[in-house]
Amino acid sequence: MARCGCGGGSCNCSIEAGENVTVDGSGTIANPYVISAGDPDCSVVRPCISAGDGASYNSGTGVVTARLSGDAGNLMEFGADGGLYVETDCPTVRQCFSAGDGAEYDASTGVFSARLSTDAGNNIIFGGDSGLYVPTGAATVSVDCGLTGNGSAGNPLTAAVGTWPYPCNLDAEAGQVYCDSTGVLRGEPRPVAAFQQNQQILNPANLAVPAAQDTEVATHTLNILNPDSCRDAFVMLEAEVDADFDLPSGNSSAALGITTDEMSFVFNKGATAALDVHIQGTKVINQTIPAGGNLNFVLSITMGRGSGGATYNRIQSFLRAFVFVL
């Protein structure tokens, strides 16, 4: 320090203690000055302190503490040792989570896992270590009957087909293949063939043969079913009718027909009666029956040109239906 009025090894500098400061000693080498600051006045310091977010300040005591939020759902509290403590409430926290694309979430356990797509052709699986795994290699698929290829760019997966051996046009004439509700390939409906027949026998008591040609004397009905619910049926229908006539002597006659088609004509110009003269006719027609439907076919049996007291005493008929669905 600069010397100030010093002599004889002592200084006469004046040193005065300010507020909250003390000065001890005489300034000699043996007793130097000691300047000390006193303890701060807390009541003066405390007004300088304030609390921001997350803190509380008690100006009366000068104590600063953490301030816990009073908002609903706050899980933080003071632990037993006075420190900040948050205990995780799993049932409460789990409600905050949900799973998006490619993820599964079990709300009861809080476990997330990968969700694999069920779309056809997905090759991803869970590996032996439970990680997501896609097999590598040239062959990405295995094939069985009806398929060929391995799914790679150089050998794509295709249907195994034969060579069209027919002279007709494949696009115009070939059937098609369809996928059913269980994913099984199906072809066109199978061909169906059916046969139905019915016999009818009438024994009238010697009725007179009508004089007018093609007069209906009886009917015979057959209900024909189409066994296929998919396609129309083609029907070949054969109708067979035979009758017995009694033809008195002299000049008598009779005719037998199917619908308006007279099939047979008989007469007797002899001197004796002709009894139980048998004649028979057959006709073939075709019909179409809608898919799953039926045809109520009615055969009309006709007679005519009766003369000379001609009568009939028996009519027998057959209806035979050949049903084809191709």
Coordinates of C-alpha atoms in Angstrom, one line a residue:
M1 CA 0.0 0.0 0.0
A2 CA 1.3 3.6 -0.6
R3 CA 2.9 5.0 2.4
C4 CA 0.9 7.9 4.1
G5 CA 2.6 9.7 6.9
C6 CA 4.5 6.7 8.0
G7 CA 7.5 6.9 10.1
G8 CA 9.3 4.8 12.6
G9 CA 7.8 1.7 11.0
S10 CA 4.1 2.8 11.5
C11 CA 1.5 4.5 9.3
N12 CA -1.1 7.0 10.2
C13 CA -3.5 6.2 7.3
S14 CA -7.2 6.5 8.3
I15 CA -9.4 3.5 7.7
E16 CA -13.1 3.6 8.4
A17 CA -15.4 0.6 8.4
G18 CA -18.6 0.9 6.3
E19 CA -22.0 -0.7 6.7
N20 CA -21.7 -4.4 7.5
V21 CA -17.9 -4.2 7.5
T22 CA -15.5 -4.3 10.5
V23 CA -11.8 -3.3 10.7
D24 CA -9.4 -4.8 13.2
G25 CA -5.7 -4.2 13.8
S26 CA -3.4 -1.1 13.9
G27 CA -1.8 -1.4 10.6
T28 CA 1.6 -2.5 11.9
I29 CA 3.5 -5.4 10.7
A30 CA 2.8 -7.1 13.9
N31 CA -0.8 -6.1 14.0
P32 CA -2.1 -5.5 10.4
Y33 CA -5.5 -4.3 9.5
V34 CA -8.2 -7.1 9.1
I35 CA -11.3 -6.0 7.2
S36 CA -14.3 -8.3 7.6
A37 CA -17.8 -8.3 6.1
G38 CA -20.6 -9.2 8.4
D39 CA -23.5 -11.6 7.9
P40 CA -26.1 -10.3 5.4
D41 CA -29.3 -8.9 6.7
C42 CA -31.9 -11.5 5.4
S43 CA -34.8 -9.1 5.7
V44 CA -32.9 -6.9 3.3
V45 CA -32.0 -9.7 0.9
R46 CA -35.3 -11.5 0.8
P47 CA -37.2 -8.8 -1.2
C48 CA -34.7 -9.4 -4.0
I49 CA -35.9 -13.0 -4.5
S50 CA -39.1 -14.1 -6.4
A51 CA -40.3 -17.5 -7.8
G52 CA -40.8 -18.4 -11.4
D53 CA -42.7 -21.4 -13.1
G54 CA -42.4 -24.6 -11.1
A55 CA -41.1 -22.8 -7.9
S56 CA -42.7 -21.3 -4.8
Y57 CA -41.0 -18.6 -2.5
N58 CA -42.0 -17.8 1.0
S59 CA -40.8 -14.2 1.6
G60 CA -41.4 -14.5 5.3
T61 CA -39.0 -17.4 5.7
G62 CA -36.9 -17.0 2.6
V63 CA -37.6 -20.7 1.7
V64 CA -37.8 -21.6 -2.0
T65 CA -39.6 -24.9 -2.8
A66 CA -40.9 -26.8 -5.9
R67 CA -44.4 -25.9 -6.8
L68 CA -46.7 -28.8 -7.9
S69 CA -49.4 -28.2 -10.5
G70 CA -53.0 -28.5 -9.3
D71 CA -54.2 -29.5 -12.8
A72 CA -56.3 -32.7 -13.0
G73 CA -54.3 -35.8 -13.8
N74 CA -51.0 -34.6 -12.3
L75 CA -49.1 -37.6 -10.9
M76 CA -46.2 -35.7 -9.3
E77 CA -46.0 -35.5 -5.5
F78 CA -43.4 -35.1 -2.7
G79 CA -41.7 -38.3 -1.7
A80 CA -41.0 -39.5 1.9
D81 CA -37.5 -37.9 1.6
G82 CA -39.0 -34.6 0.5
G83 CA -37.9 -35.0 -3.1
L84 CA -40.1 -34.9 -6.2
Y85 CA -41.7 -38.2 -6.9
V86 CA -43.9 -39.6 -9.7
E87 CA -45.4 -43.1 -9.5
T88 CA -46.6 -44.5 -12.8
D89 CA -50.2 -45.6 -12.7
C90 CA -50.3 -48.1 -15.6
P91 CA -54.1 -48.4 -16.0
T92 CA -54.3 -44.7 -16.2
V93 CA -51.4 -44.3 -18.6
R94 CA -52.5 -47.1 -20.9
Q95 CA -55.6 -45.2 -21.9
C96 CA -53.3 -42.7 -23.5
F97 CA -52.1 -45.2 -26.1
S98 CA -53.6 -46.7 -29.3
A99 CA -52.2 -48.6 -32.2
G100 CA -51.9 -47.2 -35.7
D101 CA -51.1 -49.0 -39.0
G102 CA -48.8 -52.0 -38.6
A103 CA -49.1 -52.1 -34.8
E104 CA -51.3 -54.0 -32.3
Y105 CA -51.9 -52.7 -28.7
D106 CA -53.3 -54.7 -25.8
A107 CA -54.9 -52.2 -23.5
S108 CA -55.1 -54.8 -20.7
T109 CA -51.4 -55.5 -20.6
G110 CA -50.0 -52.3 -22.2
V111 CA -48.0 -54.5 -24.7
F112 CA -47.4 -53.2 -28.3
S113 CA -46.7 -55.7 -31.1
A114 CA -46.4 -55.7 -34.8
R115 CA -49.5 -56.4 -36.8
L116 CA -49.1 -58.5 -39.9
S117 CA -51.4 -58.0 -42.9
T118 CA -53.7 -60.8 -43.8
D119 CA -53.8 -59.7 -47.5
A120 CA -53.0 -62.5 -50.0
G121 CA -49.3 -62.7 -51.0
N122 CA -47.9 -61.2 -47.7
N123 CA -44.6 -63.0 -47.0
I124 CA -43.6 -61.3 -43.7
I125 CA -43.7 -63.6 -40.6
F126 CA -42.3 -63.6 -37.1
G127 CA -38.8 -65.1 -37.0
G128 CA -37.4 -67.5 -34.5
D129 CA -36.2 -64.5 -32.4
S130 CA -39.7 -63.0 -32.5
G131 CA -38.5 -60.3 -34.9
L132 CA -40.1 -59.4 -38.2
Y133 CA -38.8 -61.7 -40.9
V134 CA -39.2 -62.0 -44.7
P135 CA -37.6 -65.1 -46.3
T136 CA -35.0 -64.3 -49.0
G137 CA -33.9 -66.3 -52.0
A138 CA -34.9 -66.8 -55.6
A139 CA -38.1 -68.7 -54.8
T140 CA -40.6 -66.6 -52.9
V141 CA -43.5 -69.0 -53.0
S142 CA -44.0 -72.7 -53.1
V143 CA -46.4 -74.1 -55.7
D144 CA -48.6 -77.2 -55.9
C145 CA -50.9 -78.7 -58.5
G146 CA -52.2 -76.2 -61.1
L147 CA -49.5 -73.5 -60.5
T148 CA -46.0 -73.0 -61.8
G149 CA -43.3 -70.4 -61.2
N150 CA -41.8 -69.1 -58.0
G151 CA -43.1 -65.5 -58.0
S152 CA -39.7 -63.9 -58.9
A153 CA -39.4 -61.4 -61.7
G154 CA -37.7 -64.0 -64.0
N155 CA -40.2 -66.8 -63.2
P156 CA -43.5 -65.3 -62.3
L157 CA -46.3 -67.3 -60.7
T158 CA -48.8 -68.5 -63.3
A159 CA -51.5 -71.1 -63.8
A160 CA -50.2 -74.4 -65.3
V161 CA -52.3 -74.9 -68.4
G162 CA -52.4 -77.3 -71.3
T163 CA -52.4 -76.6 -75.1
W164 CA -55.8 -76.0 -76.8
P165 CA -56.1 -79.1 -79.1
Y166 CA -59.4 -78.2 -80.8
P167 CA -59.9 -76.6 -84.3
C168 CA -62.4 -74.0 -82.9
N169 CA -61.5 -70.6 -81.5
L170 CA -60.3 -70.7 -77.9
D171 CA -61.6 -67.3 -77.0
A172 CA -65.0 -67.9 -78.4
E173 CA -65.6 -71.5 -77.4
A174 CA -63.7 -72.3 -74.2
G175 CA -65.4 -72.4 -70.8
Q176 CA -64.2 -70.3 -67.9
V177 CA -62.8 -71.0 -64.4
Y178 CA -64.3 -69.2 -61.3
C179 CA -63.3 -68.8 -57.7
D180 CA -66.0 -69.9 -55.1
S181 CA -66.7 -68.5 -51.7
T182 CA -64.0 -70.6 -50.1
G183 CA -61.3 -69.7 -52.6
V184 CA -61.5 -72.9 -54.5
L185 CA -61.3 -72.8 -58.3
R186 CA -64.4 -74.1 -60.1
G187 CA -65.2 -74.8 -63.7
E188 CA -68.4 -74.5 -65.7
P189 CA -71.5 -76.4 -64.4
R190 CA -71.3 -80.1 -65.1
P191 CA -73.5 -81.5 -68.0
V192 CA -76.8 -83.0 -66.8
A193 CA -79.1 -85.5 -68.5
A194 CA -82.4 -86.8 -67.2
F195 CA -85.3 -89.0 -68.4
Q196 CA -88.9 -88.8 -67.4
Q197 CA -91.9 -90.8 -68.6
N198 CA -95.6 -91.4 -67.8
Q199 CA -98.2 -93.8 -69.1
Q200 CA -101.9 -93.2 -69.3
I201 CA -104.6 -95.9 -70.0
L202 CA -108.3 -94.9 -70.6
N203 CA -111.0 -97.5 -71.1
P204 CA -114.2 -95.7 -72.3
A205 CA -117.4 -97.8 -72.8
N206 CA -117.6 -97.9 -76.7
L207 CA -117.9 -94.2 -77.3
A208 CA -118.8 -93.1 -80.8
V209 CA -115.9 -91.8 -83.0
P210 CA -116.5 -88.1 -83.7
A211 CA -117.3 -87.3 -87.3
A212 CA -115.4 -84.0 -87.3
Q213 CA -111.8 -84.4 -88.0
D214 CA -109.2 -83.6 -85.3
T215 CA -111.7 -83.6 -82.4
E216 CA -110.0 -83.8 -79.0
V217 CA -111.2 -86.9 -77.1
A218 CA -108.5 -87.0 -74.3
T219 CA -105.5 -85.2 -72.9
H220 CA -102.3 -86.5 -71.2
T221 CA -100.1 -84.3 -69.0
L222 CA -96.5 -84.6 -68.0
N223 CA -94.7 -82.1 -65.7
I224 CA -91.1 -82.0 -66.9
L225 CA -88.4 -80.6 -64.5
N226 CA -85.2 -78.9 -65.4
P227 CA -82.6 -80.4 -62.9
D228 CA -80.1 -77.6 -63.5
S229 CA -80.5 -74.3 -61.6
C230 CA -77.9 -72.5 -63.8
R231 CA -78.8 -73.2 -67.5
D232 CA -81.8 -73.8 -69.8
A233 CA -82.6 -77.4 -70.5
F234 CA -83.2 -78.8 -74.0
V235 CA -86.0 -81.4 -74.1
M236 CA -86.7 -84.1 -76.7
L237 CA -90.3 -85.2 -76.0
E238 CA -91.7 -88.4 -77.6
A239 CA -95.5 -88.8 -77.5
E240 CA -97.0 -92.2 -78.3
V241 CA -100.8 -92.9 -78.7
D242 CA -102.6 -96.0 -79.6
A243 CA -106.4 -96.8 -79.7
D244 CA -108.8 -99.7 -80.2
F245 CA -111.8 -99.2 -82.5
D246 CA -114.8 -101.4 -83.3
L247 CA -115.8 -101.0 -86.9
P248 CA -119.2 -102.4 -87.9
S249 CA -119.7 -104.2 -91.3
G250 CA -120.7 -102.3 -94.4
N251 CA -119.0 -99.0 -94.5
S252 CA -117.5 -97.6 -91.2
S253 CA -114.3 -95.6 -90.5
A254 CA -112.3 -93.9 -87.8
A255 CA -109.1 -91.7 -87.6
L256 CA -106.6 -91.2 -84.7
G257 CA -104.4 -88.1 -84.3
I258 CA -102.0 -86.2 -82.1
T259 CA -102.9 -82.6 -81.7
T260 CA -104.0 -81.4 -85.2
D261 CA -102.0 -84.1 -86.9
E262 CA -104.1 -87.1 -88.1
M263 CA -101.7 -90.0 -87.8
S264 CA -103.9 -93.0 -88.8
F265 CA -107.2 -93.7 -90.7
V266 CA -108.9 -97.1 -90.8
F267 CA -112.2 -98.3 -92.4
N268 CA -114.2 -101.5 -92.8
K269 CA -116.1 -102.1 -96.1
G270 CA -116.4 -105.9 -95.4
A271 CA -119.5 -108.0 -94.6
T272 CA -118.4 -108.6 -91.0
A273 CA -117.6 -106.3 -88.1
A274 CA -113.9 -105.6 -87.3
L275 CA -113.5 -105.5 -83.5
D276 CA -110.6 -104.0 -81.5
V277 CA -108.9 -102.7 -84.5
H278 CA -105.6 -101.3 -83.0
I279 CA -103.8 -98.3 -84.5
Q280 CA -100.8 -96.4 -83.1
G281 CA -99.0 -93.1 -83.8
T282 CA -95.8 -91.5 -82.5
K283 CA -94.7 -87.9 -82.6
V284 CA -91.4 -86.2 -81.4
I285 CA -91.2 -82.6 -80.5
N286 CA -88.6 -80.4 -78.7
Q287 CA -89.0 -77.8 -76.0
T288 CA -86.8 -75.5 -73.8
I289 CA -87.1 -75.2 -70.0
P290 CA -85.6 -72.2 -68.2
A291 CA -83.0 -72.8 -65.5
G292 CA -84.5 -74.3 -62.4
G293 CA -88.0 -74.3 -64.0
N294 CA -90.5 -76.8 -65.2
L295 CA -92.7 -77.5 -68.3
N296 CA -96.3 -78.7 -67.9
F297 CA -96.7 -80.4 -71.2
V298 CA -100.2 -81.3 -72.3
L299 CA -100.7 -83.9 -75.1
S300 CA -103.9 -83.5 -77.1
I301 CA -105.3 -86.9 -78.4
T302 CA -107.7 -86.5 -81.3
M303 CA -110.1 -88.6 -83.3
G304 CA -112.3 -87.9 -86.3
R305 CA -113.9 -89.1 -89.6
G306 CA -116.1 -91.5 -87.6
S307 CA -118.8 -93.2 -89.7
G308 CA -121.0 -96.3 -89.9
G309 CA -121.3 -96.5 -86.1
A310 CA -117.6 -96.8 -85.4
T311 CA -116.7 -96.7 -81.7
Y312 CA -113.5 -96.7 -79.5
N313 CA -113.0 -98.6 -76.2
R314 CA -109.4 -98.0 -75.3
I315 CA -106.8 -95.2 -75.5
Q316 CA -103.2 -95.8 -74.3
S317 CA -100.6 -93.0 -74.4
F318 CA -97.0 -92.6 -73.3
L319 CA -95.0 -89.4 -72.8
R320 CA -91.2 -89.7 -72.6
A321 CA -89.0 -86.7 -72.0
F322 CA -85.2 -86.7 -72.6
V323 CA -83.7 -83.7 -70.8
F324 CA -80.2 -82.4 -71.7
V325 CA -78.3 -79.6 -70.1
L326 CA -74.9 -79.1 -71.7

